[in-house]
Amino acid sequence: MADVTVLGAGIGGLALACALSQCGLSVRVIEQAPELAEVGAGIQISRNGVRVLQALGVPLPAPVQSHGTELRDWARGRLVLTVPPPAAGPTWYVHRADLLAALRSRAAARGVVLELGRRAVAVEGNRIDFADGASETVDVLIGADGVHGVTRPFVNGPSQARFTRQVAWRALVPARGEPAVAQLWMGPGRHMVLYPLRSGRLLNIVAVEERRDWTDDSWRQAGDPTDMRARFAGFGGAARAALERVDAAHLWALHLHPVADRWHRGSVALLGDAAHPTLPFLAQGACLALEDAWVLAACLARGQGLDRYEALRKPRAQAVVAAAGRNAWRFHLRTPLRQVAQLALRSGLVPPPDFGWVHDYDATAAVPSSP
């Protein structure tokens, strides 16, 4: 079997390296960052992602087990609805940096080579061109380098993203005994999500607001905590208390990218956000990357190829990405629609959306022994 080179040492890239090495394949990972620093914030790993991590022998680091989701009104914090944990198994809250460290440790234990500080600037066929002028030709190349990486445009050509007119603020603050639930505070044109991390020591904050434009060239930038508080003024209860503790924040412009039309070109394939960037409103970005990693490794190990990988993964990714997009408007209903929706949920006349099909998926059983 040919050697596999992975561009990108994020969750998907490192999980793929673990899965490939577990299958007995030779793999190395190339990452542009000079070191894997502690960056990022909280992520949610539902049962579909946990299955992959368990199969890889990667324990969840300092996890908090979710006891469900609380939907709350933005101003008074009134509980609208409690959604129990998925029947498929619990969701876990973890810090992205902790999960990356656990994956890196597992990959190193399996002999995976990790090359840091090598920034790819172009991919042409099986050749990778680097920022320092060097070039390499590889056997099989997997682009886990994200939607802004160099692999996606090689496979599909340029694509146009659409600004959703939503911006996400993210911050971490010391926890103060908040419950092990995801608190979703729904307001007019904005919402907030709070959940604990690192065995309950930190509180993760994601606050999304609607904006008409995004003039900065970058998709991510540092934010002003005072501005963040002003933009979410009027949120009450625990939401307001959490905002008061923010001393550093970042902003993400939320863009809608199409799921890649092609997932491979020759022996160059896409994984994770490079194939299917998703909005954060279903908390499935990391889990989709983990699913991709297991299925792709199984297809390569069993000689089923990249066509089979695309056939197995593309419909699933399209469905999840579409569901995340539909969730966006539900969180930002304005009066009187918001009041009607909350009354319908509390009365039981309208059940909350059922995402069991998302969490029940088992990537470790998705690849049969023969096509």
CSV table of C-alpha atoms in Angstrom, one decimal:
chain,number,residue,atom,x,y,z
A,1,MET,CA,0.0,0.0,0.0
A,2,ALA,CA,1.2,3.5,-0.9
A,3,ASP,CA,2.3,5.9,1.9
A,4,VAL,CA,-0.2,8.5,3.0
A,5,THR,CA,0.6,12.1,3.6
A,6,VAL,CA,-1.9,14.2,5.5
A,7,LEU,CA,-2.0,18.0,5.3
A,8,GLY,CA,-3.2,19.5,8.6
A,9,ALA,CA,-2.9,18.4,12.2
A,10,GLY,CA,-6.4,19.4,13.3
A,11,ILE,CA,-8.9,16.9,14.8
A,12,GLY,CA,-9.6,15.3,11.5
A,13,GLY,CA,-6.0,15.0,10.3
A,14,LEU,CA,-4.7,13.5,13.6
A,15,ALA,CA,-7.7,11.2,13.9
A,16,LEU,CA,-7.0,10.0,10.3
A,17,ALA,CA,-3.3,9.4,11.2
A,18,CYS,CA,-4.3,7.3,14.2
A,19,ALA,CA,-6.8,5.3,12.1
A,20,LEU,CA,-4.4,4.7,9.2
A,21,SER,CA,-1.5,3.6,11.5
A,22,GLN,CA,-4.0,1.3,13.4
A,23,CYS,CA,-4.7,-0.3,10.0
A,24,GLY,CA,-1.0,-0.8,9.5
A,25,LEU,CA,-0.5,1.9,6.9
A,26,SER,CA,2.4,4.3,6.7
A,27,VAL,CA,1.4,7.9,7.4
A,28,ARG,CA,2.9,11.3,8.2
A,29,VAL,CA,1.2,14.6,9.0
A,30,ILE,CA,2.4,18.0,7.8
A,31,GLU,CA,1.2,21.0,9.8
A,32,GLN,CA,1.9,24.7,9.0
A,33,ALA,CA,2.0,25.8,12.7
A,34,PRO,CA,5.4,25.7,14.3
A,35,GLU,CA,3.8,24.1,17.4
A,36,LEU,CA,0.4,22.8,18.4
A,37,ALA,CA,-0.4,25.5,20.8
A,38,GLU,CA,-3.3,25.6,23.2
A,39,VAL,CA,-5.8,27.3,20.9
A,40,GLY,CA,-9.5,27.1,20.4
A,41,ALA,CA,-12.3,26.7,22.9
A,42,GLY,CA,-15.0,24.2,23.7
A,43,ILE,CA,-16.4,21.6,21.4
A,44,GLN,CA,-19.2,19.0,21.8
A,45,ILE,CA,-18.5,15.4,21.1
A,46,SER,CA,-21.8,13.4,20.7
A,47,ARG,CA,-22.1,9.6,20.6
A,48,ASN,CA,-21.2,9.4,16.9
A,49,GLY,CA,-17.9,11.0,17.5
A,50,VAL,CA,-17.2,9.1,20.8
A,51,ARG,CA,-17.6,5.8,18.9
A,52,VAL,CA,-14.7,6.8,16.7
A,53,LEU,CA,-12.5,8.0,19.5
A,54,GLN,CA,-13.1,4.7,21.4
A,55,ALA,CA,-12.2,2.7,18.4
A,56,LEU,CA,-9.0,4.6,18.1
A,57,GLY,CA,-8.2,4.1,21.8
A,58,VAL,CA,-8.2,7.9,22.5
A,59,PRO,CA,-9.8,8.8,25.8
A,60,LEU,CA,-11.7,12.0,26.2
A,61,PRO,CA,-9.6,14.5,28.2
A,62,ALA,CA,-11.1,16.2,31.2
A,63,PRO,CA,-14.6,15.7,29.9
A,64,VAL,CA,-17.9,17.0,31.2
A,65,GLN,CA,-20.8,14.7,30.5
A,66,SER,CA,-23.8,16.6,29.3
A,67,HIS,CA,-27.1,16.2,31.1
A,68,GLY,CA,-29.0,17.7,28.3
A,69,THR,CA,-29.9,21.1,26.9
A,70,GLU,CA,-31.9,23.9,28.5
A,71,LEU,CA,-33.6,26.3,26.2
A,72,ARG,CA,-34.0,29.7,27.9
A,73,ASP,CA,-35.6,33.0,27.1
A,74,TRP,CA,-32.9,35.6,26.7
A,75,ALA,CA,-34.0,38.4,29.0
A,76,ARG,CA,-35.3,36.7,32.1
A,77,GLY,CA,-33.7,33.3,31.7
A,78,ARG,CA,-37.0,31.6,31.9
A,79,LEU,CA,-36.7,27.9,31.2
A,80,VAL,CA,-38.6,27.2,28.0
A,81,LEU,CA,-37.7,23.5,27.6
A,82,THR,CA,-35.3,20.9,28.8
A,83,VAL,CA,-34.1,18.5,26.1
A,84,PRO,CA,-32.7,15.2,27.6
A,85,PRO,CA,-29.4,13.7,26.4
A,86,PRO,CA,-29.6,11.7,23.1
A,87,ALA,CA,-30.8,8.2,23.5
A,88,ALA,CA,-27.8,7.0,21.6
A,89,GLY,CA,-25.5,8.0,24.4
A,90,PRO,CA,-24.3,11.2,26.2
A,91,THR,CA,-22.7,14.2,24.6
A,92,TRP,CA,-19.4,15.3,26.2
A,93,TYR,CA,-17.9,18.8,26.4
A,94,VAL,CA,-14.2,19.0,25.9
A,95,HIS,CA,-11.6,21.7,25.2
A,96,ARG,CA,-10.4,21.5,21.6
A,97,ALA,CA,-6.8,21.8,22.7
A,98,ASP,CA,-7.1,18.9,25.1
A,99,LEU,CA,-8.6,16.6,22.4
A,100,LEU,CA,-5.8,17.6,20.0
A,101,ALA,CA,-3.2,16.7,22.6
A,102,ALA,CA,-4.8,13.3,23.2
A,103,LEU,CA,-4.9,12.6,19.5
A,104,ARG,CA,-1.3,13.7,19.0
A,105,SER,CA,-0.2,11.5,21.9
A,106,ARG,CA,-2.0,8.5,20.4
A,107,ALA,CA,-0.6,9.2,16.9
A,108,ALA,CA,3.0,9.5,18.4
A,109,ALA,CA,2.6,6.2,20.2
A,110,ARG,CA,1.7,4.5,17.0
A,111,GLY,CA,4.8,5.9,15.2
A,112,VAL,CA,3.1,8.7,13.2
A,113,VAL,CA,5.6,11.3,11.9
A,114,LEU,CA,4.4,14.9,12.6
A,115,GLU,CA,6.2,17.6,10.7
A,116,LEU,CA,5.5,21.1,12.1
A,117,GLY,CA,6.2,24.5,10.6
A,118,ARG,CA,5.8,23.5,7.0
A,119,ARG,CA,3.3,25.7,5.2
A,120,ALA,CA,1.9,24.4,2.0
A,121,VAL,CA,1.1,27.1,-0.6
A,122,ALA,CA,-0.1,24.9,-3.5
A,123,VAL,CA,-1.1,21.4,-4.5
A,124,GLU,CA,-0.7,20.3,-8.1
A,125,GLY,CA,-1.4,16.7,-8.6
A,126,ASN,CA,0.6,14.7,-6.1
A,127,ARG,CA,3.1,17.6,-5.7
A,128,ILE,CA,3.0,19.8,-2.6
A,129,ASP,CA,4.7,23.2,-2.9
A,130,PHE,CA,5.9,24.8,0.4
A,131,ALA,CA,6.4,28.4,1.5
A,132,ASP,CA,10.1,27.9,1.8
A,133,GLY,CA,10.4,27.0,-1.9
A,134,ALA,CA,10.6,23.2,-1.3
A,135,SER,CA,8.4,20.8,-3.2
A,136,GLU,CA,7.5,17.1,-2.6
A,137,THR,CA,5.8,14.5,-4.6
A,138,VAL,CA,3.7,12.0,-2.5
A,139,ASP,CA,1.8,8.8,-3.1
A,140,VAL,CA,-1.6,9.6,-1.5
A,141,LEU,CA,-2.4,13.1,-0.2
A,142,ILE,CA,-5.3,13.8,2.1
A,143,GLY,CA,-6.2,17.4,2.6
A,144,ALA,CA,-7.3,18.0,6.2
A,145,ASP,CA,-6.3,21.6,5.9
A,146,GLY,CA,-9.7,23.2,6.2
A,147,VAL,CA,-11.9,25.3,4.0
A,148,HIS,CA,-9.1,27.9,3.5
A,149,GLY,CA,-6.4,25.4,2.7
A,150,VAL,CA,-4.8,24.6,-0.6
A,151,THR,CA,-6.2,21.1,-1.2
A,152,ARG,CA,-9.9,22.0,-1.6
A,153,PRO,CA,-9.3,24.4,-4.6
A,154,PHE,CA,-7.1,21.9,-6.3
A,155,VAL,CA,-9.8,19.2,-6.2
A,156,ASN,CA,-12.8,21.5,-6.9
A,157,GLY,CA,-11.5,24.8,-8.2
A,158,PRO,CA,-12.4,28.1,-6.5
A,159,SER,CA,-15.7,28.3,-4.7
A,160,GLN,CA,-17.7,31.3,-3.5
A,161,ALA,CA,-18.7,31.6,0.2
A,162,ARG,CA,-21.8,33.5,1.3
A,163,PHE,CA,-21.7,35.6,4.4
A,164,THR,CA,-24.7,34.4,6.6
A,165,ARG,CA,-25.0,37.8,8.2
A,166,GLN,CA,-24.1,36.1,11.5
A,167,VAL,CA,-21.0,36.6,13.6
A,168,ALA,CA,-20.0,34.3,16.5
A,169,TRP,CA,-18.2,35.6,19.6
A,170,ARG,CA,-16.3,33.0,21.6
A,171,ALA,CA,-14.8,33.2,25.1
A,172,LEU,CA,-13.7,31.1,28.0
A,173,VAL,CA,-14.2,32.3,31.6
A,174,PRO,CA,-13.8,30.6,35.0
A,175,ALA,CA,-16.8,28.5,35.9
A,176,ARG,CA,-18.9,29.2,39.0
A,177,GLY,CA,-20.7,25.9,39.5
A,178,GLU,CA,-22.8,26.1,36.3
A,179,PRO,CA,-24.8,22.9,35.6
A,180,ALA,CA,-23.5,20.3,33.2
A,181,VAL,CA,-25.9,21.2,30.5
A,182,ALA,CA,-25.8,23.3,27.4
A,183,GLN,CA,-27.8,26.5,28.1
A,184,LEU,CA,-29.2,28.0,25.0
A,185,TRP,CA,-30.4,31.5,25.5
A,186,MET,CA,-32.6,32.6,22.6
A,187,GLY,CA,-33.1,36.2,21.8
A,188,PRO,CA,-34.2,38.4,18.9
A,189,GLY,CA,-31.5,38.3,16.3
A,190,ARG,CA,-29.0,36.7,18.7
A,191,HIS,CA,-28.4,33.8,21.0
A,192,MET,CA,-25.9,32.5,23.5
A,193,VAL,CA,-24.7,29.0,24.4
A,194,LEU,CA,-23.0,28.2,27.7
A,195,TYR,CA,-21.5,24.9,28.9
A,196,PRO,CA,-18.7,23.8,31.2
A,197,LEU,CA,-15.3,22.5,30.3
A,198,ARG,CA,-12.3,20.8,31.9
A,199,SER,CA,-14.1,18.9,34.6
A,200,GLY,CA,-16.2,22.0,35.3
A,201,ARG,CA,-13.4,24.5,35.8
A,202,LEU,CA,-14.1,26.6,32.8
A,203,LEU,CA,-17.3,27.9,31.1
A,204,ASN,CA,-17.4,28.1,27.4
A,205,ILE,CA,-19.3,31.0,25.8
A,206,VAL,CA,-20.5,31.1,22.2
A,207,ALA,CA,-22.6,34.2,21.4
A,208,VAL,CA,-24.0,34.7,17.9
A,209,GLU,CA,-25.4,38.0,16.6
A,210,GLU,CA,-26.8,39.1,13.2
A,211,ARG,CA,-24.8,41.7,11.2
A,212,ARG,CA,-25.5,43.1,7.8
A,213,ASP,CA,-21.9,43.1,6.7
A,214,TRP,CA,-18.3,41.9,7.5
A,215,THR,CA,-15.8,44.4,6.2
A,216,ASP,CA,-12.6,42.8,7.6
A,217,ASP,CA,-10.6,40.6,5.2
A,218,SER,CA,-10.0,38.0,7.8
A,219,TRP,CA,-12.6,35.4,8.8
A,220,ARG,CA,-11.4,35.5,12.5
A,221,GLN,CA,-10.2,38.4,14.6
A,222,ALA,CA,-9.7,39.4,18.2
A,223,GLY,CA,-12.8,41.0,19.8
A,224,ASP,CA,-13.3,43.7,22.4
A,225,PRO,CA,-15.0,42.2,25.6
A,226,THR,CA,-16.7,45.6,26.2
A,227,ASP,CA,-18.2,45.6,22.7
A,228,MET,CA,-19.3,42.0,23.2
A,229,ARG,CA,-21.2,42.9,26.4
A,230,ALA,CA,-22.8,45.9,24.7
A,231,ARG,CA,-24.0,43.8,21.7
A,232,PHE,CA,-25.6,41.3,24.1
A,233,ALA,CA,-27.0,43.8,26.5
A,234,GLY,CA,-30.4,42.7,27.8
A,235,PHE,CA,-29.4,39.1,28.3
A,236,GLY,CA,-30.2,38.3,31.9
A,237,GLY,CA,-29.4,35.7,34.6
A,238,ALA,CA,-26.4,33.4,34.1
A,239,ALA,CA,-25.9,34.8,30.6
A,240,ARG,CA,-25.2,38.3,31.9
A,241,ALA,CA,-23.1,37.0,34.7
A,242,ALA,CA,-20.9,35.0,32.3
A,243,LEU,CA,-20.5,38.1,30.0
A,244,GLU,CA,-19.3,40.2,32.9
A,245,ARG,CA,-16.4,37.7,33.4
A,246,VAL,CA,-15.1,37.9,29.8
A,247,ASP,CA,-11.7,39.5,29.6
A,248,ALA,CA,-10.7,38.1,26.1
A,249,ALA,CA,-12.8,37.2,23.1
A,250,HIS,CA,-12.6,36.3,19.5
A,251,LEU,CA,-15.0,36.8,16.6
A,252,TRP,CA,-15.7,34.5,13.7
A,253,ALA,CA,-17.6,35.5,10.6
A,254,LEU,CA,-20.0,32.7,9.8
A,255,HIS,CA,-19.8,31.9,6.1
A,256,LEU,CA,-21.9,29.3,4.2
A,257,HIS,CA,-19.7,27.2,2.0
A,258,PRO,CA,-21.0,24.4,-0.3
A,259,VAL,CA,-20.2,20.8,0.5
A,260,ALA,CA,-17.5,20.0,-2.0
A,261,ASP,CA,-18.8,18.6,-5.3
A,262,ARG,CA,-15.8,16.4,-5.7
A,263,TRP,CA,-14.1,14.8,-2.7
A,264,HIS,CA,-11.0,13.5,-4.5
A,265,ARG,CA,-9.0,14.1,-7.7
A,266,GLY,CA,-6.7,11.3,-8.6
A,267,SER,CA,-5.0,10.3,-5.3
A,268,VAL,CA,-5.7,13.6,-3.6
A,269,ALA,CA,-8.7,13.6,-1.3
A,270,LEU,CA,-10.5,15.9,1.2
A,271,LEU,CA,-11.5,15.4,4.8
A,272,GLY,CA,-13.3,17.4,7.4
A,273,ASP,CA,-13.9,21.1,6.8
A,274,ALA,CA,-12.0,20.9,3.5
A,275,ALA,CA,-14.8,18.7,2.2
A,276,HIS,CA,-17.8,20.0,4.2
A,277,PRO,CA,-17.5,23.1,6.2
A,278,THR,CA,-20.5,23.4,8.5
A,279,LEU,CA,-22.2,26.1,10.5
A,280,PRO,CA,-21.9,25.6,14.3
A,281,PHE,CA,-25.6,25.3,15.0
A,282,LEU,CA,-25.6,21.5,15.3
A,283,ALA,CA,-22.2,21.1,17.1
A,284,GLN,CA,-21.1,18.5,14.6
A,285,GLY,CA,-18.0,19.9,12.9
A,286,ALA,CA,-15.5,17.8,15.0
A,287,CYS,CA,-17.7,14.7,14.9
A,288,LEU,CA,-18.0,14.8,11.1
A,289,ALA,CA,-14.2,15.0,10.9
A,290,LEU,CA,-13.9,12.0,13.2
A,291,GLU,CA,-16.4,10.0,11.1
A,292,ASP,CA,-14.5,11.0,7.9
A,293,ALA,CA,-11.2,9.8,9.4
A,294,TRP,CA,-12.4,6.3,10.3
A,295,VAL,CA,-14.3,5.7,7.0
A,296,LEU,CA,-11.4,7.0,4.8
A,297,ALA,CA,-8.9,4.8,6.7
A,298,ALA,CA,-11.1,1.8,6.4
A,299,CYS,CA,-11.6,2.4,2.6
A,300,LEU,CA,-7.9,2.7,2.0
A,301,ALA,CA,-7.0,-0.3,4.2
A,302,ARG,CA,-9.5,-2.5,2.5
A,303,GLY,CA,-8.6,-1.4,-1.0
A,304,GLN,CA,-12.0,0.1,-1.7
A,305,GLY,CA,-10.5,3.5,-2.8
A,306,LEU,CA,-11.4,7.1,-2.7
A,307,ASP,CA,-14.6,6.7,-4.8
A,308,ARG,CA,-16.0,4.5,-2.2
A,309,TYR,CA,-15.1,6.9,0.6
A,310,GLU,CA,-16.9,9.7,-1.2
A,311,ALA,CA,-20.0,7.6,-1.9
A,312,LEU,CA,-20.2,6.6,1.8
A,313,ARG,CA,-19.5,10.1,3.3
A,314,LYS,CA,-20.9,12.7,1.0
A,315,PRO,CA,-24.6,12.1,1.5
A,316,ARG,CA,-24.2,12.0,5.3
A,317,ALA,CA,-22.2,15.2,5.3
A,318,GLN,CA,-24.7,17.0,3.1
A,319,ALA,CA,-27.6,16.0,5.4
A,320,VAL,CA,-25.8,17.2,8.6
A,321,VAL,CA,-24.6,20.5,7.0
A,322,ALA,CA,-28.1,21.2,5.8
A,323,ALA,CA,-29.6,20.5,9.2
A,324,ALA,CA,-27.1,22.8,10.9
A,325,GLY,CA,-28.1,25.6,8.4
A,326,ARG,CA,-31.8,25.1,9.2
A,327,ASN,CA,-31.1,25.5,12.9
A,328,ALA,CA,-29.7,29.0,12.5
A,329,TRP,CA,-33.1,30.8,12.1
A,330,ARG,CA,-34.8,28.9,15.0
A,331,PHE,CA,-32.4,30.4,17.6
A,332,HIS,CA,-33.1,34.0,16.5
A,333,LEU,CA,-36.9,34.3,16.2
A,334,ARG,CA,-38.3,37.7,17.0
A,335,THR,CA,-41.5,38.6,18.8
A,336,PRO,CA,-44.3,37.5,18.3
A,337,LEU,CA,-42.9,34.4,16.5
A,338,ARG,CA,-40.5,33.6,19.3
A,339,GLN,CA,-43.3,33.7,21.9
A,340,VAL,CA,-45.5,31.5,19.8
A,341,ALA,CA,-42.7,29.0,19.3
A,342,GLN,CA,-41.8,28.9,23.0
A,343,LEU,CA,-45.4,28.4,24.0
A,344,ALA,CA,-45.7,25.5,21.5
A,345,LEU,CA,-42.6,23.9,22.8
A,346,ARG,CA,-43.6,24.2,26.5
A,347,SER,CA,-47.1,22.9,25.8
A,348,GLY,CA,-45.8,19.9,23.9
A,349,LEU,CA,-47.9,20.8,20.9
A,350,VAL,CA,-44.7,21.0,18.8
A,351,PRO,CA,-41.9,18.6,19.7
A,352,PRO,CA,-38.3,19.8,19.6
A,353,PRO,CA,-36.3,18.8,16.4
A,354,ASP,CA,-35.2,15.2,16.6
A,355,PHE,CA,-31.6,14.7,15.7
A,356,GLY,CA,-31.4,11.1,16.7
A,357,TRP,CA,-30.3,10.2,13.2
A,358,VAL,CA,-27.2,12.4,13.7
A,359,HIS,CA,-26.1,10.8,16.9
A,360,ASP,CA,-27.1,7.2,16.1
A,361,TYR,CA,-24.7,7.0,13.1
A,362,ASP,CA,-21.8,4.6,13.6
A,363,ALA,CA,-18.9,5.3,11.4
A,364,THR,CA,-17.0,2.3,12.7
A,365,ALA,CA,-19.7,0.0,11.1
A,366,ALA,CA,-20.1,2.1,7.9
A,367,VAL,CA,-17.6,0.3,5.7
A,368,PRO,CA,-18.5,-3.3,4.8
A,369,SER,CA,-15.7,-5.8,4.2
A,370,SER,CA,-16.5,-5.6,0.5
A,371,PRO,CA,-18.1,-2.9,-1.6
